[in-house]
Amino acid sequence: MTKQRVEGPSGACSLWHDIPLYSDKENNIFNMVVEIPRWSNAKMEMSTKGKLNYIKQDEKKGKLRFVGNVFPHHGYIWNYGAFPQTWEDPKHKDEHTGAMGDNDPLDVCEIGDTVHPIGSVIQVKVLGVMAMLDEGETDWKVLVIDVNDPLANEMNDVEDIERLKPGLLKATYEWFVLYKIPDGKPKNSFAFNGEAKNKAFALSVISQTSEQWRKLVMSETDSGGLNGASVSVEASPFLITQEEANREVESSEAHGPSSDPPSSLNKWHYIS
């Protein structure tokens, strides 16, 4: 199993709970945790039930998960990750989608030129959001760009994506609709007919899921087995000391990404 942990200025910390959502709140600059670098196939994700929420490779029926290559794409077509200090509450029915949350931090697609390594924490501008419905659950996909990208100053809202990266919004929609089919699952569907909503809409989604996260770590709602341990969230009943966090990391084995991907990743899947 792949694990990736993060250390703050004083030592180990939670990827989910200790990294601030905002890098610069006044200017709406956010911190993004990169789970999956662009063009890679391993299905990496924060362990929401693991202490300090390390990044691990997802498993299904005891096997490590990889995303197949659906023509013309190879692996993930953006840097994929999550916003810390957000949570899509599975008991909350979204007013726009009519579906409950997916019980995870908010998913993020970073569309800049740099391929960021697993576990990177990068600063991003929000451009828009898409509402995927994953097996009946609301699974928002926030579209962002690295603030250090050459196009960052020119990209300020969702329409700038099509203007400066023509075809990427359509490719993003198609990728999410089709990516599970090689594993024998049906197509995914989207609210809003797959339309990407604008920056203002995306910011409202982030604000809502940030409040849901606050209720989670303050034990104002049932955690459902999710791990809320942090070293910095004051007044949280899940607060642990820095020494406890450091010991947790020291006692855990760290691994790199799986070096033995299945031969099926050499194949392109053609889907009509």
Tab-separated table of C-alpha atoms in Angstrom, residues 9-209:
chain	number	residue	atom	x	y	z
A	9	PRO	CA	6.765	23.411	10.692
A	10	SER	CA	6.674	21.510	14.010
A	11	GLY	CA	6.368	17.971	12.681
A	12	ALA	CA	3.681	15.596	11.458
A	13	CYS	CA	0.200	16.874	10.680
A	14	SER	CA	-3.058	15.787	9.087
A	15	LEU	CA	-3.385	16.389	5.363
A	16	TRP	CA	-7.113	16.845	5.783
A	17	HIS	CA	-7.504	18.775	9.013
A	18	ASP	CA	-4.287	20.718	9.699
A	19	ILE	CA	-3.578	22.265	6.304
A	20	PRO	CA	-5.654	25.455	6.030
A	21	LEU	CA	-8.266	25.634	3.300
A	22	TYR	CA	-7.210	29.190	2.467
A	23	SER	CA	-3.726	30.329	1.593
A	24	ASP	CA	-4.993	33.908	1.127
A	25	LYS	CA	-8.664	34.224	2.066
A	26	GLU	CA	-9.000	37.864	1.011
A	27	ASN	CA	-7.966	36.989	-2.547
A	28	ASN	CA	-9.628	33.538	-2.642
A	29	ILE	CA	-6.357	31.621	-2.963
A	30	PHE	CA	-6.709	28.056	-1.691
A	31	ASN	CA	-4.414	25.235	-0.639
A	32	MET	CA	-4.839	22.044	-2.661
A	33	VAL	CA	-3.466	18.646	-1.645
A	34	VAL	CA	-2.315	16.768	-4.758
A	35	GLU	CA	-3.228	13.087	-4.559
A	36	ILE	CA	-2.729	12.038	-8.190
A	37	PRO	CA	-0.235	13.650	-10.604
A	38	ARG	CA	-1.435	14.284	-14.151
A	39	TRP	CA	-0.949	11.374	-16.609
A	40	SER	CA	-0.652	8.777	-13.846
A	41	ASN	CA	-3.063	5.891	-13.277
A	42	ALA	CA	-2.780	4.820	-9.624
A	43	LYS	CA	-5.987	5.705	-7.725
A	44	MET	CA	-4.514	7.622	-4.789
A	45	GLU	CA	-6.574	9.300	-2.086
A	46	MET	CA	-6.455	10.683	1.422
A	47	SER	CA	-7.304	8.048	4.000
A	48	THR	CA	-10.251	9.701	5.741
A	49	LYS	CA	-10.341	6.902	8.333
A	50	GLY	CA	-6.563	6.709	8.868
A	51	LYS	CA	-4.843	8.710	11.570
A	52	LEU	CA	-3.388	11.920	10.106
A	53	ASN	CA	-5.161	11.071	6.827
A	54	TYR	CA	-2.113	9.889	4.863
A	55	ILE	CA	-2.411	9.404	1.106
A	56	LYS	CA	-2.806	5.772	0.111
A	57	GLN	CA	-3.579	3.785	-2.991
A	58	ASP	CA	-7.219	2.750	-2.984
A	59	GLU	CA	-8.044	-0.945	-2.938
A	60	LYS	CA	-10.995	-2.903	-4.264
A	61	LYS	CA	-11.487	-6.515	-3.168
A	62	GLY	CA	-7.883	-6.655	-1.957
A	63	LYS	CA	-6.371	-5.310	-5.187
A	64	LEU	CA	-4.745	-1.935	-5.699
A	65	ARG	CA	-6.843	0.282	-7.940
A	66	PHE	CA	-5.655	1.822	-11.195
A	67	VAL	CA	-7.661	3.933	-13.635
A	68	GLY	CA	-7.721	2.555	-17.173
A	69	ASN	CA	-6.833	4.607	-20.245
A	70	VAL	CA	-9.986	5.601	-22.133
A	71	PHE	CA	-9.057	6.801	-25.625
A	72	PRO	CA	-7.716	9.392	-26.260
A	73	HIS	CA	-6.708	9.989	-22.630
A	74	HIS	CA	-3.834	8.545	-20.610
A	75	GLY	CA	-4.473	8.335	-16.882
A	76	TYR	CA	-5.732	11.442	-15.134
A	77	ILE	CA	-5.771	14.494	-17.406
A	78	TRP	CA	-5.108	17.061	-14.642
A	79	ASN	CA	-3.417	17.063	-11.274
A	80	TYR	CA	-6.147	15.609	-9.090
A	81	GLY	CA	-6.576	16.081	-5.387
A	82	ALA	CA	-8.657	17.650	-2.644
A	83	PHE	CA	-9.270	20.784	-0.648
A	84	PRO	CA	-8.311	20.337	3.014
A	85	GLN	CA	-10.838	21.360	5.664
A	86	THR	CA	-13.818	20.509	3.441
A	87	TRP	CA	-16.240	17.590	3.605
A	88	GLU	CA	-19.264	16.481	1.603
A	89	ASP	CA	-21.632	15.370	4.363
A	90	PRO	CA	-23.385	12.100	3.392
A	91	LYS	CA	-26.419	13.207	5.419
A	92	HIS	CA	-26.767	16.496	3.536
A	93	LYS	CA	-28.982	16.567	0.429
A	94	ASP	CA	-27.643	19.155	-1.959
A	95	GLU	CA	-30.281	21.602	-3.158
A	96	HIS	CA	-28.882	21.625	-6.703
A	97	THR	CA	-28.294	17.914	-7.288
A	98	GLY	CA	-30.925	16.384	-5.012
A	99	ALA	CA	-28.315	13.859	-3.857
A	100	MET	CA	-26.412	13.334	-0.613
A	101	GLY	CA	-22.703	14.102	-0.249
A	102	ASP	CA	-20.069	11.463	-0.965
A	103	ASN	CA	-18.425	11.517	2.516
A	104	ASP	CA	-15.071	12.825	1.232
A	105	PRO	CA	-13.158	16.096	1.067
A	106	LEU	CA	-13.986	18.246	-1.944
A	107	ASP	CA	-12.321	16.968	-5.150
A	108	VAL	CA	-10.134	19.339	-7.169
A	109	CYS	CA	-8.830	19.245	-10.777
A	110	GLU	CA	-5.791	21.497	-11.309
A	111	ILE	CA	-5.388	22.350	-15.008
A	112	GLY	CA	-1.972	24.038	-15.109
A	113	ASP	CA	1.134	22.902	-16.984
A	114	THR	CA	3.227	21.535	-14.088
A	115	VAL	CA	2.888	17.890	-13.072
A	116	HIS	CA	2.863	17.999	-9.267
A	117	PRO	CA	4.106	15.051	-7.148
A	118	ILE	CA	1.880	13.100	-4.755
A	119	GLY	CA	1.480	14.943	-1.472
A	120	SER	CA	2.290	18.385	-2.849
A	121	VAL	CA	0.407	21.283	-1.269
A	122	ILE	CA	-0.040	23.945	-3.933
A	123	GLN	CA	-1.797	27.299	-4.028
A	124	VAL	CA	-4.610	27.591	-6.554
A	125	LYS	CA	-7.230	29.935	-8.001
A	126	VAL	CA	-10.794	28.627	-8.330
A	127	LEU	CA	-12.326	28.856	-11.817
A	128	GLY	CA	-15.483	26.754	-11.730
A	129	VAL	CA	-17.089	23.493	-10.641
A	130	MET	CA	-18.859	20.463	-12.111
A	131	ALA	CA	-21.429	18.319	-10.300
A	132	MET	CA	-20.807	14.622	-10.892
A	133	LEU	CA	-23.323	12.127	-9.545
A	134	ASP	CA	-21.306	9.097	-8.476
A	135	GLU	CA	-23.547	6.106	-7.746
A	136	GLY	CA	-26.267	8.458	-6.538
A	137	GLU	CA	-24.003	10.713	-4.466
A	138	THR	CA	-23.039	14.342	-5.047
A	139	ASP	CA	-19.353	14.458	-5.999
A	140	TRP	CA	-18.319	18.022	-6.847
A	141	LYS	CA	-15.246	18.545	-9.049
A	142	VAL	CA	-13.725	22.003	-8.525
A	143	LEU	CA	-11.706	23.370	-11.458
A	144	VAL	CA	-8.617	25.347	-10.432
A	145	ILE	CA	-5.254	26.558	-11.693
A	146	ASP	CA	-1.920	26.796	-9.901
A	147	VAL	CA	-1.228	30.460	-9.043
A	148	ASN	CA	2.308	30.025	-10.442
A	149	ASP	CA	1.112	28.760	-13.831
A	150	PRO	CA	1.978	31.025	-16.792
A	151	LEU	CA	-1.742	31.427	-17.562
A	152	ALA	CA	-2.889	32.024	-13.982
A	153	ASN	CA	-3.188	35.801	-14.331
A	154	GLU	CA	-5.366	35.416	-17.425
A	155	MET	CA	-7.684	32.790	-15.947
A	156	ASN	CA	-10.289	34.146	-13.538
A	157	ASP	CA	-13.541	32.309	-14.271
A	158	VAL	CA	-14.884	29.253	-16.015
A	159	GLU	CA	-15.211	30.860	-19.456
A	160	ASP	CA	-11.445	31.485	-19.463
A	161	ILE	CA	-10.840	27.725	-19.497
A	162	GLU	CA	-12.499	27.298	-22.890
A	163	ARG	CA	-10.893	30.481	-24.209
A	164	LEU	CA	-7.327	29.542	-23.238
A	165	LYS	CA	-7.528	25.738	-23.107
A	166	PRO	CA	-10.150	24.906	-25.742
A	167	GLY	CA	-11.612	21.433	-25.424
A	168	LEU	CA	-10.536	20.848	-21.818
A	169	LEU	CA	-14.004	21.301	-20.282
A	170	LYS	CA	-15.496	18.823	-22.758
A	171	ALA	CA	-12.632	16.388	-22.162
A	172	THR	CA	-13.103	16.697	-18.389
A	173	TYR	CA	-16.793	15.893	-18.678
A	174	GLU	CA	-16.146	12.921	-20.965
A	175	TRP	CA	-13.327	11.613	-18.754
A	176	PHE	CA	-15.516	11.502	-15.663
A	177	VAL	CA	-18.455	9.994	-17.542
A	178	LEU	CA	-16.361	7.148	-18.962
A	179	TYR	CA	-13.447	6.416	-16.614
A	180	LYS	CA	-15.103	3.584	-14.663
A	181	ILE	CA	-16.321	1.670	-17.715
A	182	PRO	CA	-13.060	-0.340	-18.149
A	183	ASP	CA	-13.723	-1.706	-14.634
A	184	GLY	CA	-17.149	-2.948	-15.687
A	185	LYS	CA	-19.123	-0.098	-14.111
A	186	PRO	CA	-21.756	2.068	-15.809
A	187	LYS	CA	-21.251	5.625	-17.003
A	188	ASN	CA	-21.313	8.408	-14.454
A	189	SER	CA	-23.884	11.178	-14.811
A	190	PHE	CA	-23.804	14.903	-14.068
A	191	ALA	CA	-26.158	17.544	-12.811
A	192	PHE	CA	-26.646	20.641	-14.999
A	193	ASN	CA	-26.277	18.417	-18.119
A	194	GLY	CA	-22.530	18.370	-17.501
A	195	GLU	CA	-22.197	22.165	-17.616
A	196	ALA	CA	-19.351	23.657	-15.593
A	197	LYS	CA	-20.715	26.320	-13.239
A	198	ASN	CA	-18.832	29.561	-12.685
A	199	LYS	CA	-16.413	30.742	-10.000
A	200	ALA	CA	-19.086	32.299	-7.793
A	201	PHE	CA	-21.020	29.031	-7.755
A	202	ALA	CA	-17.833	27.095	-6.970
A	203	LEU	CA	-17.006	29.409	-4.061
A	204	SER	CA	-20.459	28.779	-2.595
A	205	VAL	CA	-19.865	25.014	-2.793
A	206	ILE	CA	-16.501	25.403	-1.054
A	207	SER	CA	-18.054	27.547	1.692
A	208	GLN	CA	-20.813	25.004	2.277
A	209	THR	CA	-18.459	22.025	2.464
